[in-house]
Coordinates of C-alpha atoms and ligand atoms in Angstrom, one line a residue:
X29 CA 87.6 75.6 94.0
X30 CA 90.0 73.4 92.6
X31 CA 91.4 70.6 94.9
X32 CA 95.2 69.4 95.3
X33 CA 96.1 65.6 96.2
X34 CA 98.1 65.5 99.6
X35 CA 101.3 63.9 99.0
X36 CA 103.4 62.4 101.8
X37 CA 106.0 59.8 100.3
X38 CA 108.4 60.6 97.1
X39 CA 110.5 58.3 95.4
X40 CA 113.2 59.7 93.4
X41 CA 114.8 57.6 90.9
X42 CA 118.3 58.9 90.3
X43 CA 118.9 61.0 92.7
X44 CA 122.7 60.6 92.8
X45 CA 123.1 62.3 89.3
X46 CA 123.2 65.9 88.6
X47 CA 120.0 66.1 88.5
X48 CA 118.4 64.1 90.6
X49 CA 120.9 65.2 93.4
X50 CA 119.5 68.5 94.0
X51 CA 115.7 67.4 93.6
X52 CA 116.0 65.3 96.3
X53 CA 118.1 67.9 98.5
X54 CA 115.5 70.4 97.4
X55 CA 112.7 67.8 99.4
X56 CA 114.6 67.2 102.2
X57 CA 114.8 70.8 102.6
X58 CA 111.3 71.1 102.4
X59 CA 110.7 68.7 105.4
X60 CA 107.5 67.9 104.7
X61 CA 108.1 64.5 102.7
X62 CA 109.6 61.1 103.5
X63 CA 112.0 60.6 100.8
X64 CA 113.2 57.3 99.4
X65 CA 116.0 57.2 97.2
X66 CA 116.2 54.5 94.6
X67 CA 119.7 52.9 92.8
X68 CA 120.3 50.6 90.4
X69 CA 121.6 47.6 91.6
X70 CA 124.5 46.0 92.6
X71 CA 124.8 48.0 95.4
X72 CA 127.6 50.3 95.7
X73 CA 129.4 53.2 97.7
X74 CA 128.1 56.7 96.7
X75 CA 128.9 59.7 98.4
X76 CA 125.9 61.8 96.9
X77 CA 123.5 58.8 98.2
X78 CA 125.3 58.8 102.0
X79 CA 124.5 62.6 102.2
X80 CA 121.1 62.3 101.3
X81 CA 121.2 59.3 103.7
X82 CA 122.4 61.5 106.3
X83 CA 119.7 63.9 105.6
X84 CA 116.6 61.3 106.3
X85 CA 116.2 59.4 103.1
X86 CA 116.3 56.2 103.1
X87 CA 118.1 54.3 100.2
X88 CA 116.5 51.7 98.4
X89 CA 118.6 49.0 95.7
X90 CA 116.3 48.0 92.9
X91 CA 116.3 46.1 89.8
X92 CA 114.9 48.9 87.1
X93 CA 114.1 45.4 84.8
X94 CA 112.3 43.4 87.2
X95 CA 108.8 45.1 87.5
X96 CA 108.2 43.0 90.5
X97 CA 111.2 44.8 92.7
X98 CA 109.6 48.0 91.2
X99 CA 106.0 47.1 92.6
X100 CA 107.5 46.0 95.6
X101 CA 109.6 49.3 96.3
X102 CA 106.9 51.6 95.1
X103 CA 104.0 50.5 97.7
X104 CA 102.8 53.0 99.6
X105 CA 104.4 56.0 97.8
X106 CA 102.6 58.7 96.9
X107 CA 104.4 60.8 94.0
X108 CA 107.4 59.1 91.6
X109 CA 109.7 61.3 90.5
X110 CA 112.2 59.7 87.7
X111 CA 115.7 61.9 87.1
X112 CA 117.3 58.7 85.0
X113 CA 119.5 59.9 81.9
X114 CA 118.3 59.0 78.3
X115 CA 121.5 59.7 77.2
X116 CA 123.2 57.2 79.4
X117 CA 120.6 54.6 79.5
X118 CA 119.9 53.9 75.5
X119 CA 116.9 51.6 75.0
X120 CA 117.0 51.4 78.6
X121 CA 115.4 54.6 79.1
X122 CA 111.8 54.1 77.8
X123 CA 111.5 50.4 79.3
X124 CA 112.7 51.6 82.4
X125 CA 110.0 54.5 82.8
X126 CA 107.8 52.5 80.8
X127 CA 108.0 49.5 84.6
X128 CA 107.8 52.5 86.7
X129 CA 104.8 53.4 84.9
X130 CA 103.1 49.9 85.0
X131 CA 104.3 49.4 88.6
X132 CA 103.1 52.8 89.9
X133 CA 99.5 52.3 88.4
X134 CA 99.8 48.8 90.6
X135 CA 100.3 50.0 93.5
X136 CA 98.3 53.2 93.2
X137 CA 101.0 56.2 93.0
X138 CA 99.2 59.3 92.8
X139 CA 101.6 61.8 90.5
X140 CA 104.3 60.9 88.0
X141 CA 107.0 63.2 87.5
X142 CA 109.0 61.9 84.3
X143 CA 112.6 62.3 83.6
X144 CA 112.0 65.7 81.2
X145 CA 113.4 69.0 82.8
X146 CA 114.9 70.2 79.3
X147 CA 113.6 72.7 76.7
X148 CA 110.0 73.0 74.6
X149 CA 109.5 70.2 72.0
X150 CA 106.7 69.2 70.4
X151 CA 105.5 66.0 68.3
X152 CA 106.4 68.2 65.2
X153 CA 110.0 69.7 66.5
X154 CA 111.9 66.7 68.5
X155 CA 114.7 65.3 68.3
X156 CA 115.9 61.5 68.3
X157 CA 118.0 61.9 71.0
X158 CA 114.8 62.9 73.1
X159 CA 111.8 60.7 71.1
X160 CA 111.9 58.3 74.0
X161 CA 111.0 61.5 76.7
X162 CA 107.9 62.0 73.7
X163 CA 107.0 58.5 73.3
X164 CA 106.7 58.1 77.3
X165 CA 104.5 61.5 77.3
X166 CA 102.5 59.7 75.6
X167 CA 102.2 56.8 77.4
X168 CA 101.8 58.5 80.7
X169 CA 98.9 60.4 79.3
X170 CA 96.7 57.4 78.5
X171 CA 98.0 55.8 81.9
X172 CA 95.0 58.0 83.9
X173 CA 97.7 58.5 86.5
X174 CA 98.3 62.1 87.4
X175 CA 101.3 63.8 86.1
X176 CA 103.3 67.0 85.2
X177 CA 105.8 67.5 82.5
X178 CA 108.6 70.2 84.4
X179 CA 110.6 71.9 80.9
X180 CA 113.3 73.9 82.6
X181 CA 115.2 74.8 79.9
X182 CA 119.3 75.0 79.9
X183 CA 121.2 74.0 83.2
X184 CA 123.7 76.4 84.6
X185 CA 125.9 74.0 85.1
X186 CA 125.5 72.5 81.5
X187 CA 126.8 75.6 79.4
X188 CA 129.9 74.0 78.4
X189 CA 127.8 71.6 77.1
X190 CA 126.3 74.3 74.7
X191 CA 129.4 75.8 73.7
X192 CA 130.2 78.1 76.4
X193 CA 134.1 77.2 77.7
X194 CA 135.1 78.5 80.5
X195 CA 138.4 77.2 80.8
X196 CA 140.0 77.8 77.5
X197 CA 137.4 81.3 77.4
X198 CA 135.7 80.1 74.2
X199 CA 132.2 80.3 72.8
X200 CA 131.0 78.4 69.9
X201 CA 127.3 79.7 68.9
X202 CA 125.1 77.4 66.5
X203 CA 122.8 80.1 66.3
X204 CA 122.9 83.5 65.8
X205 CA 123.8 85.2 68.8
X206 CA 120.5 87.4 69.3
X207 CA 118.7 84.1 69.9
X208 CA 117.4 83.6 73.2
X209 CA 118.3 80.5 75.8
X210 CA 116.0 79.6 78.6
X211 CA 118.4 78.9 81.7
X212 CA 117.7 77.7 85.1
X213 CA 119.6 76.4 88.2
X214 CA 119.8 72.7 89.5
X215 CA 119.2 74.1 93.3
X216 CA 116.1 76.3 91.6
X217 CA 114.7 73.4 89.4
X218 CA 114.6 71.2 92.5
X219 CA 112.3 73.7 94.3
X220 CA 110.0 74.2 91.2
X221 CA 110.2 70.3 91.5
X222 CA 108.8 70.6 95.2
X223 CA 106.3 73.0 94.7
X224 CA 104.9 71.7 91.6
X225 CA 102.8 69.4 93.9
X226 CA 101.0 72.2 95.2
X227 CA 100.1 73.9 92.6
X228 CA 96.4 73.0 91.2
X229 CA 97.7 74.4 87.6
X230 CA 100.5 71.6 87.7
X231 CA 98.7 68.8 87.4
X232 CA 98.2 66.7 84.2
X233 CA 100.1 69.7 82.7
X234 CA 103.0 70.6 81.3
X235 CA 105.3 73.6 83.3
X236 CA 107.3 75.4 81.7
X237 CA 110.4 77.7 84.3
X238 CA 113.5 79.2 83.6
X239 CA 115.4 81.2 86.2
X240 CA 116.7 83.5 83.4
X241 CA 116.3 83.8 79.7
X242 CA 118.8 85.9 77.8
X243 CA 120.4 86.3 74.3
X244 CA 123.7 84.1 73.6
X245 CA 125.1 87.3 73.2
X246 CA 123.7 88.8 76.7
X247 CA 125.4 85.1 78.2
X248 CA 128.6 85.5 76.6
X249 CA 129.2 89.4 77.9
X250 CA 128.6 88.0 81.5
X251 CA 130.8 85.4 81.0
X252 CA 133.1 87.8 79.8
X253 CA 132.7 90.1 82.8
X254 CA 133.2 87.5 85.4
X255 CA 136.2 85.6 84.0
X256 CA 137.4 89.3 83.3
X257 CA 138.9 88.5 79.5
X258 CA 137.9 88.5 76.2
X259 CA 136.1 85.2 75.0
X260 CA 137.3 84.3 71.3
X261 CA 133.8 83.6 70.0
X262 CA 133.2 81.2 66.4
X263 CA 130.1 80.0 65.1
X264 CA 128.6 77.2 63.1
X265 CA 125.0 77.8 62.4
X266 CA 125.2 75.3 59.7
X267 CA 125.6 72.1 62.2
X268 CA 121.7 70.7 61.9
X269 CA 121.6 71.6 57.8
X270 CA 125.2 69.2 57.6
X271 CA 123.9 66.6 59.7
X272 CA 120.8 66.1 58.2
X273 CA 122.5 66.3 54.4
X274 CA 125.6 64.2 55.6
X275 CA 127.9 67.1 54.0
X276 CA 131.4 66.4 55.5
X277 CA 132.3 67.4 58.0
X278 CA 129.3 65.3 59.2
X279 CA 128.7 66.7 63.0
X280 CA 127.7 64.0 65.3
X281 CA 124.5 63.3 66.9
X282 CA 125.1 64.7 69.5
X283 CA 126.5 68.1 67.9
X284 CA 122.9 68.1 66.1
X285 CA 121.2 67.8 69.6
X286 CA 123.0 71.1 70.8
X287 CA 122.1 72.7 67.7
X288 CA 118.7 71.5 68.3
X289 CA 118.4 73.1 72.1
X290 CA 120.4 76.2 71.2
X291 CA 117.5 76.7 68.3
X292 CA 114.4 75.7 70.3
X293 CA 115.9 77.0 73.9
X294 CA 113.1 80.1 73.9
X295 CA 109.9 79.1 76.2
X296 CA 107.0 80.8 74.3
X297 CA 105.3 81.2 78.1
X298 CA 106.8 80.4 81.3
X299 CA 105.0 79.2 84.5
X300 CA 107.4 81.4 86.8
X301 CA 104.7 83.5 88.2
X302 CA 102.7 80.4 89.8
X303 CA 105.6 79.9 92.3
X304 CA 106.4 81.6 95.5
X305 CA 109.7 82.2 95.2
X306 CA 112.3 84.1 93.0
X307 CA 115.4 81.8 90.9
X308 CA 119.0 83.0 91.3
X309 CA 119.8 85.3 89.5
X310 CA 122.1 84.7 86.5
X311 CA 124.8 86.5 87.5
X312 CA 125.8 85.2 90.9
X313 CA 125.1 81.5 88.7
X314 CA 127.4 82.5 86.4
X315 CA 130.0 83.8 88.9
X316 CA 129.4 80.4 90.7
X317 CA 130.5 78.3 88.1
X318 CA 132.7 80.8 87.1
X319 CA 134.7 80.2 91.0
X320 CA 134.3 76.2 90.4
X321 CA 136.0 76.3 87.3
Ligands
LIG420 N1 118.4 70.8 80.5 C1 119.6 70.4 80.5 O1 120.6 71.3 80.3 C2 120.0 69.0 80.9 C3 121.3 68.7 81.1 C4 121.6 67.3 81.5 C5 120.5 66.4 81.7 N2 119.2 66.8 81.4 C6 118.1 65.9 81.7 O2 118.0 65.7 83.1 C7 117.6 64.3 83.4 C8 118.6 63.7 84.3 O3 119.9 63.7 83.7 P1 121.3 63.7 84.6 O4 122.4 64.2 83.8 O5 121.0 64.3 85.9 O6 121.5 62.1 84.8 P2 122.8 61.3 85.3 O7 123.5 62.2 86.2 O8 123.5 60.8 84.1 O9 122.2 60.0 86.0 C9 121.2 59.9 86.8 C10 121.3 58.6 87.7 O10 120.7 57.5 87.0 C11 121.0 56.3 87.8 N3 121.0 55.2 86.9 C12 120.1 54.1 87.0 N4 120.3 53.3 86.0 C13 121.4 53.7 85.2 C14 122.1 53.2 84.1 N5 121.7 52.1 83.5 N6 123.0 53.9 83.6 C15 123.4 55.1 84.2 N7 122.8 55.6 85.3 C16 121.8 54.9 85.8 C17 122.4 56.6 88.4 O11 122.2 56.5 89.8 P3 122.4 55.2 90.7 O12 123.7 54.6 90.2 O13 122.6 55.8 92.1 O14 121.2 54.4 90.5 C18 122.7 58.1 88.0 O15 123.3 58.8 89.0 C19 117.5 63.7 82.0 O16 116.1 63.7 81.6 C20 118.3 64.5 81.1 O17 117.9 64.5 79.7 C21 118.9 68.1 81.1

């Protein structure tokens, strides 16, 4: 029989950004773990951090470039998980998980839960706005600490960020619109974040969950149906060929990255079976952010 690791203390780093939010709401909901929040220092007012204050975890100022104040914040935890943005931090991003790496190992954490929670990539197929996640894989494996890569695929929340409009009811589709996007929720991702640590499958592995996967085509209908209108829909499947032959007009970076989910945002296999519980479904997702809009 295989054996899981008891865990008792998680440190979340970033827990008062999208991500990271619902994680940590999703293991103070859970009750079974004491949860320490870490933030970058200078200290300063956060209302996201004084809820999750006010729900038992206990906020923590740190210095993510002094390994010392790492080693000192990380004693006696049991599981690290990191929610820091590569996309905000730069440089910063790798050194930072790279401390939290050296620091855990110090001090003995027990299971490392890197900032990942996006779509399938591989050494092969990645791209340079996410090397640094592959280049810390890396690292992380060799470490001998205990890990597990979560791949969640698309937020809900982030559709505008892959051409989906709500406001203005557009859709702009880099891929054809039979290709399929993995999608999950923030709330769901924070309980397959949770119950990764029981599971005997998740560890030194990589888990792949989506609460629904469904054509562009399938995403833009329900879009459609809950905004009740008709979406004016135009593509450019030809972002990732321009930017890589700078043929004007030259998309950015960050137009390639979308591109690049939208193209790879299929899981070939998803882990969705080894957990207990059922995601939203897309639908009341969609007419959630939908409502918020
Ligand atoms: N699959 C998707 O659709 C999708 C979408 C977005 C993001 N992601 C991934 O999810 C993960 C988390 O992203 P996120 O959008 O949740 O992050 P975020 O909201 O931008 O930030 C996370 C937190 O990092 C902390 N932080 C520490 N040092 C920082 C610094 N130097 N600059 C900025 N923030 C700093 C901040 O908290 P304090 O100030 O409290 O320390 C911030 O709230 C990343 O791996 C990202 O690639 C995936």
């Amino acid at each position: 029989m295989t054996m899981t690791t008891t865990f008792e203390t998680v440190v979340i780093a970033g827990a008062t950004g999208n991500l990271g939010y619902p994680i940590a709401e999703a293991f103070l909901n859970d009750g079974s773990y004491k949860i320490k929040i870490l933030r970058q220092k200078p200290e300063s007012k956060n209302e996201k951090a004084e809820l999750l204050a006010s729900k038992g975890a206990e906020i923590v100022y740190v210095d993510y470039t002094q390994k010392d104040d790492l080693v000192k914040v990380l004693k006696g935890t049991d599981v690290v998980v990191n929610t820091l943005n590569p996309s905000k931090m730069g440089d910063g991003f790798f050194s930072t998980q790279l401390s939290f790496l050296e620091a855990a190992k110090e001090v003995g954490v027990k299971r490392f839960i890197p900032s990942e929670f996006g779509c399938d990539y591989t050494p092969d197929n990645v791209h340079p706005l996410i090397e640094a996640k592959l280049k810390f894989q890396k690292e992380l494996e060799k470490s001998g600490l205990e890990y597990t890569f979560i791949y969640t695929g698309v937020f809900h929340s982030y559709l505008h960020y892959f051409g989906f409009d709500i406001e203005n009811k557009t859709a702009l589709f880099y891929v054809d619109g039979n290709s399929k996007i993995a999608i999950t929720s923030l709330a769901d991702i924070g309980k397959y974040t949770v119950e990764s640590l029981k599971l005997p499958e998740a560890r030194n592995a990589t888990i792949r969950v989506a609460g629904s996967t469904v054509t562009f085509n399938e995403l833009l209908q329900m879009l459609e149906k809950a905004t009740d209108s008709k979406w004016k829909v135009t593509e450019d499947r030809e972002v990732r060929h321009r930017y890589r032959n700078k043929i004007e007009p030259i998309p950015s970076i960050v137009d390639d990255f979308k591109a690049f989910i939208c193209e790879n945002g299929e899981f070939s296999k998803l882990d969705n079976d080894k957990f207990s519980f059922t995601p939203r479904s897309l639908a009341e997702c969609i007419n959630t952010i939908v409502k918020k809009a």
